[in-house]
mmCIF file of C-alpha atoms in Angstrom:
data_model
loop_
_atom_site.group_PDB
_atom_site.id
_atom_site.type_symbol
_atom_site.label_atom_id
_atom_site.label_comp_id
_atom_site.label_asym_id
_atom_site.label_seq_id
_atom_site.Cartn_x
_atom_site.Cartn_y
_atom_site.Cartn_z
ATOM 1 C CA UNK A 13 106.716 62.995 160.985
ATOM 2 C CA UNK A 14 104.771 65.726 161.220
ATOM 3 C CA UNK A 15 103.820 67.541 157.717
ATOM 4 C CA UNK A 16 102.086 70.680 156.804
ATOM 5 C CA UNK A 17 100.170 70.901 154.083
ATOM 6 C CA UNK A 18 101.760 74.448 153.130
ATOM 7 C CA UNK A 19 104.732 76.003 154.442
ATOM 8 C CA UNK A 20 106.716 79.037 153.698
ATOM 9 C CA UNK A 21 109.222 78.330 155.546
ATOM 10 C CA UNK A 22 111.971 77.724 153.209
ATOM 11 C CA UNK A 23 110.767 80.196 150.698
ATOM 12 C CA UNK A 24 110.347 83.383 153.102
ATOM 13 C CA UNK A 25 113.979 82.339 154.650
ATOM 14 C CA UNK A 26 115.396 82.759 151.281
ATOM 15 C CA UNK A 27 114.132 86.350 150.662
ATOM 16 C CA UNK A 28 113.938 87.635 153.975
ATOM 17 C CA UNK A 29 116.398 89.514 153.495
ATOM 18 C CA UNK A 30 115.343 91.434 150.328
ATOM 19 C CA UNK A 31 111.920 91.723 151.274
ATOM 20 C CA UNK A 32 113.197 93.657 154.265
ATOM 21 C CA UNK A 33 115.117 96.080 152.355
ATOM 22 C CA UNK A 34 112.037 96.491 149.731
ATOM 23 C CA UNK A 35 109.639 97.519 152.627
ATOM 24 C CA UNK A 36 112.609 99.977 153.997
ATOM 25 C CA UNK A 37 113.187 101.088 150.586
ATOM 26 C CA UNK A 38 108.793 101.623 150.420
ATOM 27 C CA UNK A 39 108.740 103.168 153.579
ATOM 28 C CA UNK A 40 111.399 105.859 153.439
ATOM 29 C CA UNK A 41 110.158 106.742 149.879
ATOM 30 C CA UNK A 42 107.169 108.142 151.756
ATOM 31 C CA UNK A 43 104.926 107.177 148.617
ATOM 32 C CA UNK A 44 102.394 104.073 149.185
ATOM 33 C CA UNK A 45 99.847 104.032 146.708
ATOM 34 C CA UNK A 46 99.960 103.416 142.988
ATOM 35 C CA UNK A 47 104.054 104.532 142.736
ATOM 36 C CA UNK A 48 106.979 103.451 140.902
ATOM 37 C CA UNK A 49 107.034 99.893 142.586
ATOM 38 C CA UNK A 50 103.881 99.176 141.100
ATOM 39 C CA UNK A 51 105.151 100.619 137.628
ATOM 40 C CA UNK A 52 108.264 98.276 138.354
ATOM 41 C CA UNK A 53 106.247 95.032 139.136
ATOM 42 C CA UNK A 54 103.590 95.526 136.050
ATOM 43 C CA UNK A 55 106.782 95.749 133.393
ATOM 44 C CA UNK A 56 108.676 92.892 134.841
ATOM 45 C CA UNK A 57 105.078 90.826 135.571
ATOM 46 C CA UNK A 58 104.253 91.600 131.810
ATOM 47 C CA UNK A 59 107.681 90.505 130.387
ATOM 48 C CA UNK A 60 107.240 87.310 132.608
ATOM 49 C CA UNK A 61 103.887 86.341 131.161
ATOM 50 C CA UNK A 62 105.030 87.468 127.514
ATOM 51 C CA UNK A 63 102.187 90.368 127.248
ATOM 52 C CA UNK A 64 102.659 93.861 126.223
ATOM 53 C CA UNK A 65 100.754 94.758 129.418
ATOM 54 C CA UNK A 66 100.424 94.084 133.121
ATOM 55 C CA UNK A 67 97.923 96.124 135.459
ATOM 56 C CA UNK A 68 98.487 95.795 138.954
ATOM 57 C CA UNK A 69 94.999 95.347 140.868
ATOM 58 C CA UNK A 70 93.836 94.664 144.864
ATOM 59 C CA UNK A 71 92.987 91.096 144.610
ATOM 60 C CA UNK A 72 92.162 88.266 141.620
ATOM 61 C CA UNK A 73 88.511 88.239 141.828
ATOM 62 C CA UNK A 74 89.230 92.612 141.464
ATOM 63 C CA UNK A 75 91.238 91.177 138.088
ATOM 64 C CA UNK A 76 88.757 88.508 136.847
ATOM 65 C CA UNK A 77 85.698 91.410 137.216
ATOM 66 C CA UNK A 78 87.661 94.105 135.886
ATOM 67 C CA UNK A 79 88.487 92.295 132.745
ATOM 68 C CA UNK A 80 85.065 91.314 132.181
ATOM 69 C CA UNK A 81 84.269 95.073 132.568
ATOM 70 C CA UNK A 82 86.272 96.323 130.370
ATOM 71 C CA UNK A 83 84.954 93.760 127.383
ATOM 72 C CA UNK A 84 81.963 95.256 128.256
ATOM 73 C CA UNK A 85 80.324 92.190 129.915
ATOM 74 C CA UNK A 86 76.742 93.462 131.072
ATOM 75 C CA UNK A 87 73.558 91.630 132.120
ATOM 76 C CA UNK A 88 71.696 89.264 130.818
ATOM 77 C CA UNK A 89 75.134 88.320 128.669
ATOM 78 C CA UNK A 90 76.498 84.873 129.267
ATOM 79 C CA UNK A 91 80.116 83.963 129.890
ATOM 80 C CA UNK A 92 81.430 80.025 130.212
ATOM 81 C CA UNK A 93 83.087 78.905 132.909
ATOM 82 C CA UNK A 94 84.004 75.549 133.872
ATOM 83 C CA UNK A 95 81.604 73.611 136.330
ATOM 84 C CA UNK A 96 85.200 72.519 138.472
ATOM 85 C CA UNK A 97 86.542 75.599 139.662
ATOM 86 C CA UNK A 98 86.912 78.303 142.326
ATOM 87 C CA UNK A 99 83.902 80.317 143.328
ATOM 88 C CA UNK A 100 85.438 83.550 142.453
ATOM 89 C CA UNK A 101 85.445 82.670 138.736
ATOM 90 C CA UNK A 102 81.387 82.390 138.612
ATOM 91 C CA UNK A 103 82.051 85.587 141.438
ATOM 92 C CA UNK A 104 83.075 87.597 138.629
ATOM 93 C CA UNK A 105 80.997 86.829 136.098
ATOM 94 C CA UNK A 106 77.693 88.142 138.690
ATOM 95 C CA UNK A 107 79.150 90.858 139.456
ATOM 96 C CA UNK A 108 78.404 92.387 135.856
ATOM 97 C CA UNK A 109 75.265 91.074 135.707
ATOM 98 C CA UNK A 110 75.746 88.360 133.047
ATOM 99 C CA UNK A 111 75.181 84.572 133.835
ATOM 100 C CA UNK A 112 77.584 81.662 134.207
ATOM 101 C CA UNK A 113 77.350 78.746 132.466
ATOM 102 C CA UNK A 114 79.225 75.730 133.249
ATOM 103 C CA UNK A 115 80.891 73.380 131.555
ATOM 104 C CA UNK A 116 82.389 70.164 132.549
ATOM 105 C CA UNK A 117 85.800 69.379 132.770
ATOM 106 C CA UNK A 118 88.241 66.459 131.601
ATOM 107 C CA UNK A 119 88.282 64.304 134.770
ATOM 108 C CA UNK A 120 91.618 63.749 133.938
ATOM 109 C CA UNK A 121 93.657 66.757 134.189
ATOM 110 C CA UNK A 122 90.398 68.669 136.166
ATOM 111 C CA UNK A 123 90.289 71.807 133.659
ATOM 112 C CA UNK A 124 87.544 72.805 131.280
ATOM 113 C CA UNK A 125 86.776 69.968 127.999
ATOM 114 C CA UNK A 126 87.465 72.547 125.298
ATOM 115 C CA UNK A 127 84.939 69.506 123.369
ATOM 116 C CA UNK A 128 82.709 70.275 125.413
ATOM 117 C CA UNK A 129 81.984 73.851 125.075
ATOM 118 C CA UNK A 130 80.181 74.497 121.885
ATOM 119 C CA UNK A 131 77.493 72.816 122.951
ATOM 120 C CA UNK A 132 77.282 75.403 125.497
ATOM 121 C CA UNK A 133 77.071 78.596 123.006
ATOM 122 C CA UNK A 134 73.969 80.511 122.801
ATOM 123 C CA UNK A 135 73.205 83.969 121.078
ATOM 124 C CA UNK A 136 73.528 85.022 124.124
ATOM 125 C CA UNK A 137 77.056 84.326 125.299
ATOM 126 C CA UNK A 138 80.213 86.862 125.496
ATOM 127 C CA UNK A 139 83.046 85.236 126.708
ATOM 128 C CA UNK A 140 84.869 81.734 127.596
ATOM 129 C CA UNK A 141 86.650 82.049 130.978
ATOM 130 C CA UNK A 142 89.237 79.078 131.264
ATOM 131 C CA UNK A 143 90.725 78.383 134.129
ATOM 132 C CA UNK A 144 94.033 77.184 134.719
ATOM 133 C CA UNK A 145 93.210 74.636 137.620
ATOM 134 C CA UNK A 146 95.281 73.724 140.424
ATOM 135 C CA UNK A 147 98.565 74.913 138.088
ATOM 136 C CA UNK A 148 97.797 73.018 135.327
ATOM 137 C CA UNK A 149 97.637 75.617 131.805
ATOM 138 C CA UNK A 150 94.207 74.561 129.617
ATOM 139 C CA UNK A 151 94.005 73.349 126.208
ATOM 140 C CA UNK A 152 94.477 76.783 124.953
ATOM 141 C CA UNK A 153 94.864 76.256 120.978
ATOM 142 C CA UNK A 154 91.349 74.683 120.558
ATOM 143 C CA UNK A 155 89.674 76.916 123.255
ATOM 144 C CA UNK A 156 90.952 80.034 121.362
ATOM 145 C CA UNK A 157 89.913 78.266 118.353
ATOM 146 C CA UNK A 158 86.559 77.948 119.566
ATOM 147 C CA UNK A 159 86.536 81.746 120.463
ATOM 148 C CA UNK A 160 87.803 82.955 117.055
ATOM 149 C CA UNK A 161 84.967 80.629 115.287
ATOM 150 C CA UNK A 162 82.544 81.857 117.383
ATOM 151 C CA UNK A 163 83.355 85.716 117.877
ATOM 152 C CA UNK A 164 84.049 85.401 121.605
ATOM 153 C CA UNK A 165 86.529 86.925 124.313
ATOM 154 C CA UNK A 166 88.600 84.656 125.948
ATOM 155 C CA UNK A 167 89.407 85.948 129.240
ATOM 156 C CA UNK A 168 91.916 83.677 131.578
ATOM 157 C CA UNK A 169 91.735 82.527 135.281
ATOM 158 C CA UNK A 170 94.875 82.372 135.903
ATOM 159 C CA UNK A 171 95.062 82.736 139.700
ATOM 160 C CA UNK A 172 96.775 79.235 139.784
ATOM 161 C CA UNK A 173 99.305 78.262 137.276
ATOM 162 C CA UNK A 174 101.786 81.317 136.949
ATOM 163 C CA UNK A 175 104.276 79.914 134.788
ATOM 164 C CA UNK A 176 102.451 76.927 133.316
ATOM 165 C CA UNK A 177 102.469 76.786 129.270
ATOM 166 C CA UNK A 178 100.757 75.226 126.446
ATOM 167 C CA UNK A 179 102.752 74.653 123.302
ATOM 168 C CA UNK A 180 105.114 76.641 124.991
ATOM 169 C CA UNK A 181 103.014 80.022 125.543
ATOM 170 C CA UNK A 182 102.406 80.661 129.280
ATOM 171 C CA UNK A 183 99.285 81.286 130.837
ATOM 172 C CA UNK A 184 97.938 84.814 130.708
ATOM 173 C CA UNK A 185 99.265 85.320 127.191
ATOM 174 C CA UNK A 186 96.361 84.050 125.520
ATOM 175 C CA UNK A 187 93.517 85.772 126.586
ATOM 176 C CA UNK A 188 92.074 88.821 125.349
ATOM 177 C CA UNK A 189 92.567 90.300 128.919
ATOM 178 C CA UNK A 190 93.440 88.348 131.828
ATOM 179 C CA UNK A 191 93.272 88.023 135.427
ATOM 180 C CA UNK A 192 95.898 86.595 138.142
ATOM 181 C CA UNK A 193 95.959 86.038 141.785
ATOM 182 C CA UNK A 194 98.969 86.397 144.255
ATOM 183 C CA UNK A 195 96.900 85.856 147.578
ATOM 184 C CA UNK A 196 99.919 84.805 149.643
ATOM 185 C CA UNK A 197 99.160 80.686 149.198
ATOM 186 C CA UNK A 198 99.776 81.100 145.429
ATOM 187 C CA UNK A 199 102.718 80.263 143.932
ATOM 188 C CA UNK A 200 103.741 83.576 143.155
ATOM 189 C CA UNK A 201 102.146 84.818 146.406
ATOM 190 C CA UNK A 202 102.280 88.365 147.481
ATOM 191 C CA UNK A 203 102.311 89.268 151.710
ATOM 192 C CA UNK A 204 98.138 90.181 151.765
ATOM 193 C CA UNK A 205 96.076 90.170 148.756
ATOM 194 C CA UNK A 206 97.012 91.327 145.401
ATOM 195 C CA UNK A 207 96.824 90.962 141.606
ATOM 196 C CA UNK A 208 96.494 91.513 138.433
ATOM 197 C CA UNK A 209 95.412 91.391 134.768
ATOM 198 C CA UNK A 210 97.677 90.505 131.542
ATOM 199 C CA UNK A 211 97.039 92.127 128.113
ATOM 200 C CA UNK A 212 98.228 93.204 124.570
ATOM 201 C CA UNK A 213 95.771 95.733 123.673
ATOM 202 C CA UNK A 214 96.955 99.365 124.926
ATOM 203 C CA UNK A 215 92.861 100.925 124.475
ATOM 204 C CA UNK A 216 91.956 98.247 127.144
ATOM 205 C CA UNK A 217 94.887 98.818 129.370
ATOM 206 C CA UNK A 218 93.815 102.458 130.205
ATOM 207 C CA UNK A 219 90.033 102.076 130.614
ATOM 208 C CA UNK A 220 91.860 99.122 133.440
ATOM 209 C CA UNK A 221 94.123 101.825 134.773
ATOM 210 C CA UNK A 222 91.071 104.209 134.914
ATOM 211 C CA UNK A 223 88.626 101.794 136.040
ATOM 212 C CA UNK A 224 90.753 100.737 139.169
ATOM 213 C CA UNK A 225 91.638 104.317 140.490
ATOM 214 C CA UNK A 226 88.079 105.711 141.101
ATOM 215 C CA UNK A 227 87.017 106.065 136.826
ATOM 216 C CA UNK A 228 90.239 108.586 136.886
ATOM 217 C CA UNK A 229 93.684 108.962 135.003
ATOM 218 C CA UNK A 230 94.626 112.593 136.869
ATOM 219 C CA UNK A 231 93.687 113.340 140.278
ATOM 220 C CA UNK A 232 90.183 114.798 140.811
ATOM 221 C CA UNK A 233 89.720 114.563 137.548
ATOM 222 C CA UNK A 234 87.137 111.083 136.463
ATOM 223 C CA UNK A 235 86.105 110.418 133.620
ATOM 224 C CA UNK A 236 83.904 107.464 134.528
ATOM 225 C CA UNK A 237 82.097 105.353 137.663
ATOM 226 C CA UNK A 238 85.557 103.549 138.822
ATOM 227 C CA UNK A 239 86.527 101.811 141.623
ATOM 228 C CA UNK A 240 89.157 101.559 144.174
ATOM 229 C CA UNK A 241 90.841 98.555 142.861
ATOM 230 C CA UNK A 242 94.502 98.990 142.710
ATOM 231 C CA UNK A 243 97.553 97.082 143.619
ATOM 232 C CA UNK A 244 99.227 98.076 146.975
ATOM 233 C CA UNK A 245 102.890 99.594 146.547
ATOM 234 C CA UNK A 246 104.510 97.611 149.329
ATOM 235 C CA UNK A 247 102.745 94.260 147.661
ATOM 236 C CA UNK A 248 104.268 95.340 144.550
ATOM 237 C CA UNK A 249 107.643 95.921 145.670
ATOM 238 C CA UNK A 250 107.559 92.410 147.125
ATOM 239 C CA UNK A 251 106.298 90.721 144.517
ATOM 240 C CA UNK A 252 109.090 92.059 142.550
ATOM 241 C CA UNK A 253 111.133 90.129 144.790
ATOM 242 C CA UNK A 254 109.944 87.166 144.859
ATOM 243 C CA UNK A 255 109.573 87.085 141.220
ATOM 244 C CA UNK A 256 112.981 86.217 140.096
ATOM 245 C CA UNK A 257 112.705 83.087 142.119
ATOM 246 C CA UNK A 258 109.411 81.544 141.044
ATOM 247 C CA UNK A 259 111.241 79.617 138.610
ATOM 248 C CA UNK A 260 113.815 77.761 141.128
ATOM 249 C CA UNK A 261 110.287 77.129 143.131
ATOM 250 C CA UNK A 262 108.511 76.161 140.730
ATOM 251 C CA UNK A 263 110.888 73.657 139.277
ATOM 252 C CA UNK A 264 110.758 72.095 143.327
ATOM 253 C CA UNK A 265 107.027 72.042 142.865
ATOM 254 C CA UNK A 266 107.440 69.753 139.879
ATOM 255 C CA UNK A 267 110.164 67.835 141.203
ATOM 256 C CA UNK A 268 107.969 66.848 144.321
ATOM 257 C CA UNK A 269 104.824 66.164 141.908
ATOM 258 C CA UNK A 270 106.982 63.814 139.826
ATOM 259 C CA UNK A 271 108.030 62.033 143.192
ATOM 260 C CA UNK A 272 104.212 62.015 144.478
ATOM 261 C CA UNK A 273 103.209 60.442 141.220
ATOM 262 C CA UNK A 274 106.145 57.830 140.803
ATOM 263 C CA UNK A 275 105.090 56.649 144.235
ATOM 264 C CA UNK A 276 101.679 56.728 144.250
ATOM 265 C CA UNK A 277 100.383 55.692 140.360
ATOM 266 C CA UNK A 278 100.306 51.894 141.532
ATOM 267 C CA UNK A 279 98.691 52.570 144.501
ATOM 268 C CA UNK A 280 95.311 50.403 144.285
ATOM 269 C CA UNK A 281 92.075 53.341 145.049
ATOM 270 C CA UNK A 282 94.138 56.597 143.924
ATOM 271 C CA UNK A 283 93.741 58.141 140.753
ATOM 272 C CA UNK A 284 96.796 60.725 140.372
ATOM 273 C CA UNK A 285 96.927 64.073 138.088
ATOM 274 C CA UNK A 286 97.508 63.810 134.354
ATOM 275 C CA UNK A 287 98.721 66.447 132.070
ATOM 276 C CA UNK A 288 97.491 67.246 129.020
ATOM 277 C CA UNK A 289 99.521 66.772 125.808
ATOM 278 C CA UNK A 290 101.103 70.628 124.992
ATOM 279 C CA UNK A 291 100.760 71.564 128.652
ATOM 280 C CA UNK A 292 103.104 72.088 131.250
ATOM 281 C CA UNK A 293 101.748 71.832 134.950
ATOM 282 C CA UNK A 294 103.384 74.184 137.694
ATOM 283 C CA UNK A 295 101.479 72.317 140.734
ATOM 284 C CA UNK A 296 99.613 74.718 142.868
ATOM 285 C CA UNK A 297 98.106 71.792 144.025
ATOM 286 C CA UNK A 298 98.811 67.950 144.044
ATOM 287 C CA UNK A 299 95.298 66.702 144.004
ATOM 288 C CA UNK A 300 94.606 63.188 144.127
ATOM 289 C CA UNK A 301 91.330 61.260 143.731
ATOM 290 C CA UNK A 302 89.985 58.374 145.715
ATOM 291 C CA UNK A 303 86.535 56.915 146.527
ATOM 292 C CA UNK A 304 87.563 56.939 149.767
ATOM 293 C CA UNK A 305 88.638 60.560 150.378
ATOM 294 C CA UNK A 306 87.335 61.738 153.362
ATOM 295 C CA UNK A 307 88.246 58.248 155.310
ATOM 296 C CA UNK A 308 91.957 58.853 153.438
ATOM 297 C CA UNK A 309 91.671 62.578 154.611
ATOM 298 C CA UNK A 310 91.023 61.791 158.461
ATOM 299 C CA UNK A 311 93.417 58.883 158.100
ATOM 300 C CA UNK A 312 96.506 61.760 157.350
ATOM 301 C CA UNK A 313 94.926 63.908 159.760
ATOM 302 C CA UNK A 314 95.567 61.297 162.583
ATOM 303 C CA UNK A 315 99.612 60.581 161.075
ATOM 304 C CA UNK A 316 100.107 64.883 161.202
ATOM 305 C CA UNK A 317 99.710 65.337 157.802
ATOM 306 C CA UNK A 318 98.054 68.235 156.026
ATOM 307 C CA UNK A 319 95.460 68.175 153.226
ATOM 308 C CA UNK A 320 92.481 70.259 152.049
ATOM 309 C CA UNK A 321 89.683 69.402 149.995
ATOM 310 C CA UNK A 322 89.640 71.825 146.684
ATOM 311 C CA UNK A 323 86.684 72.123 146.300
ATOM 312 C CA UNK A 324 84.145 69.931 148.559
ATOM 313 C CA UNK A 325 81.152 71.748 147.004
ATOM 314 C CA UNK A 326 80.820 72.602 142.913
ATOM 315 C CA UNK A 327 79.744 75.910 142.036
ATOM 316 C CA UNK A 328 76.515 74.847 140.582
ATOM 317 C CA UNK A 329 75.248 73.179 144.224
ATOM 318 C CA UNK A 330 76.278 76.081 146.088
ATOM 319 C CA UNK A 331 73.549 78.042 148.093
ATOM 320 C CA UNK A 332 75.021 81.176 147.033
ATOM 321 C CA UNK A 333 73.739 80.240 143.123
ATOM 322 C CA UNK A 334 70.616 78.546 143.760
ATOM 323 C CA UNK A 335 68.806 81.044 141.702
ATOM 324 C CA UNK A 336 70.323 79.029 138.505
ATOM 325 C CA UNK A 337 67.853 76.220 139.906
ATOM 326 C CA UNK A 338 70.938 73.556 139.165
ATOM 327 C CA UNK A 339 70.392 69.952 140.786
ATOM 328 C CA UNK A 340 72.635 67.289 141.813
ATOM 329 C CA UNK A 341 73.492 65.292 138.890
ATOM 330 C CA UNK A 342 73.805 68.494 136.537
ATOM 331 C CA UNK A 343 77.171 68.856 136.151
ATOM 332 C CA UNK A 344 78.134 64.782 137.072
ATOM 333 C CA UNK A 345 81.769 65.517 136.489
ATOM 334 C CA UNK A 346 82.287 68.150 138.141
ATOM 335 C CA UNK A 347 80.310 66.509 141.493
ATOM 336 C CA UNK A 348 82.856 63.455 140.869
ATOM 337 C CA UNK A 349 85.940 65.580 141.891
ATOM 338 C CA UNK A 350 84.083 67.287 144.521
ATOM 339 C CA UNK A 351 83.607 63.987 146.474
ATOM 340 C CA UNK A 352 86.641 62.286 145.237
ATOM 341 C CA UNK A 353 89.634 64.978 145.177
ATOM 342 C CA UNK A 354 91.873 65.455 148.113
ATOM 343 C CA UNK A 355 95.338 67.770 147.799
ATOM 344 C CA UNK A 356 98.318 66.510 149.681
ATOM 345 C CA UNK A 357 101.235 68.870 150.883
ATOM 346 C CA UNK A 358 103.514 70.651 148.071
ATOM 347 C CA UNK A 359 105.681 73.807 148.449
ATOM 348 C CA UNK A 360 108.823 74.599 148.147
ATOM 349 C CA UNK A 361 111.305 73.443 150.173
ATOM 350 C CA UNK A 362 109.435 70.323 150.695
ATOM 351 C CA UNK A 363 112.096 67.315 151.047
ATOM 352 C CA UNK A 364 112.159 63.892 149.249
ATOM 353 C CA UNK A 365 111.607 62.333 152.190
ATOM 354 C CA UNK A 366 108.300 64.413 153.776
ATOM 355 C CA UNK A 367 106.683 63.175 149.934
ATOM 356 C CA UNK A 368 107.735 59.366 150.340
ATOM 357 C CA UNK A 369 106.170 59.550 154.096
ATOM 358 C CA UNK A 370 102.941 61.275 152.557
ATOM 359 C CA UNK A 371 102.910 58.560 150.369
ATOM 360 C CA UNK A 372 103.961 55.283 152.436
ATOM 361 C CA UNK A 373 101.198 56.181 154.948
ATOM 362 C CA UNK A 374 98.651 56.566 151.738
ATOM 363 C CA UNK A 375 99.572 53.204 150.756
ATOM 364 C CA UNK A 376 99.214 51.843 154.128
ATOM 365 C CA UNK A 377 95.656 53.193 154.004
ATOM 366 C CA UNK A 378 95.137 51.812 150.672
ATOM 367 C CA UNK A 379 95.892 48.445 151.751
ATOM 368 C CA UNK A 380 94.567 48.587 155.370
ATOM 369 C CA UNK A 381 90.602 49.347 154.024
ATOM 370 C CA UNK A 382 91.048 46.687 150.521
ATOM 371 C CA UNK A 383 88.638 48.983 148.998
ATOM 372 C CA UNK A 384 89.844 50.119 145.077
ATOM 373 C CA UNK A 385 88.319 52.447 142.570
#
């Protein structure tokens, strides 16, 4: 049986329809940038995520640097980040100037140890930016906590867990501003690249809306050094249609997670996901850990089975950030996952029995090599 690790198959068949008729509807209007389907998409994103405010933006790095910008996150300032992430989350923090610092995560649920990040706080730092990792929502009370105590902004990564909650709030909702993905392998995924940032605070929302369109709120006219930044109308006007479904998909996501889990937890070698107490987990990503990952990986590779490795090299022990002068065994945690995580396939549409294949052939590897964690 041959599985992908990501398919929209199922998903796109569902809305083809609809997202035909939106890019008719966008290309008879004869209006493509910044129009009343972005207008549309930023009220219905913003009632989604429970904020006052959404901003549409080109991409979710574009939403993680704006936000910073607009908090007035300059060099030499230091913002937190977690040491397992994405790139694009330290991305954003250089491209103001400031520094990242990292701090480890749980190695149980993969997100930032909100114990972990006083420690961290020097007279120096800004910000805390949490991420929401691989769909599964942070300890929010006690990082926020941490951020009142302290003075800080809290800005969110929330490029993977739309939908996801703790205590019941959702992701992007806690944040002073906040920045989202919906690159197209997201689970609210737009057709190209798009995204943007969640907020309640109206002053913020039009130095955003200025900041993205060139420094200008009327044509010709800017009143500061912008940037072109903004969210495409035709992205928009799908996203608005896929929207109303991310529930349903979501709920598939979590349906095939629980299966994964059930099957795999007494599988001698692999360590499956755990969710924090107060947070809800929206699966992005099913990642798995094993000692044996890249043998596992190459052994699902040869059965036609998809995986990826998120992430095979930590921020800190990337070339791009050897300037921080970080060495292996810095950030021991976050180095553990790198060598140790593998994601197996999850999307929706996925069927019971593509999950229990993923997982009979794991097991077979499991007991084939005798070699346990």
């Amino acid at each position: 049986m041959k599985i992908p690790f990501l398919s929209f198959g199922t998903s796109n068949a569902t809305i083809k329809k609809e997202v035909l008729q939106a890019f008719e509807t966008f290309f008879d209007s004869s209006w493509y940038v910044l129009g009343e389907k972005v207008k549309q998409f930023e009220k219905e994103y913003a009632s989604y995520s429970q904020t006052n405010y959404a901003v549409g933006v080109s991409n979710g790095l574009d939403a993680l640097f704006l936000a910073l910008k607009v908090l007035n996150i300059k060099e030499g300032d230091e913002v937190i980040v977690p040491s397992n992430t994405y790139i694009a989350t330290a991305l954003a923090v250089s491209y103001t100037g400031a520094i990242p610092i990292f701090v480890e995560p749980c190695i149980d649920t993969y997100n930032i140890d909100p114990e972990k990040i006083e420690a961290a706080i020097t007279p120096r730092t800004r910000a805390i930016m949490p991420v929401h990792l691989y769909g599964q929502c942070c300890e929010m009370d006690a990082i926020m906590e941490i951020a009142n105590k302290r003075n800080l902004f809290v800005i969110e990564d929330n490029a993977q867990a739309h939908g996801a909650t703790f205590n019941n709030r959702p992701t992007g909702s806690f944040g002073h501003v906040n920045g989202v993905s919906f690159y197209p392998g997201k689970n609210l995924g737009a057709l190209g690249d798009a995204g943007a940032i969640t907020t309640n605070d109206n002053e913020l929302v039009t130095k955003l809306t200025t900041l993205r369109n060139y420094g200008s709120q009327r044509k010709y006219y800017n009143e500061t050094v912008g940037y072109n930044m903004r969210l495409d109308e035709l992205q928009a006007a799908i996203l608005s249609v896929k929207l109303p479904y991310l529930p349903d998909w979501t709920l598939e996501r979590q349906e095939a997670a629980a299966l994964y889990t059930s099957l795999l937890s007494e599988v001698p070698g692999i360590v499956v996901p755990k969710t924090a107490n107060g947070a809800t987990h929206v699966y992005h990503l099913y990642v798995i850990r094993t000692k044996q990952r890249d043998a596992l990986q190459s052994y699902l590779t040869e059965n036609e089975i998809g995986t990826l490795i998120h992430y095979p090299v930590p921020i800190h022990l990337q070339e791009a950030y050897g300037s921080l002068g970080y060495s292996k065994g810095d950030f021991p945690i976050a180095e553990e996952i790198a060598e140790t995580a593998l994601s197996l396939p999850i999307f929706p549409g996925i069927r019971r029995e593509q999950v229990e294949h993923v997982c009979n052939i794991v097991a077979a590897f499991a007991k084939s090599n005798n070699k346990y964690i």
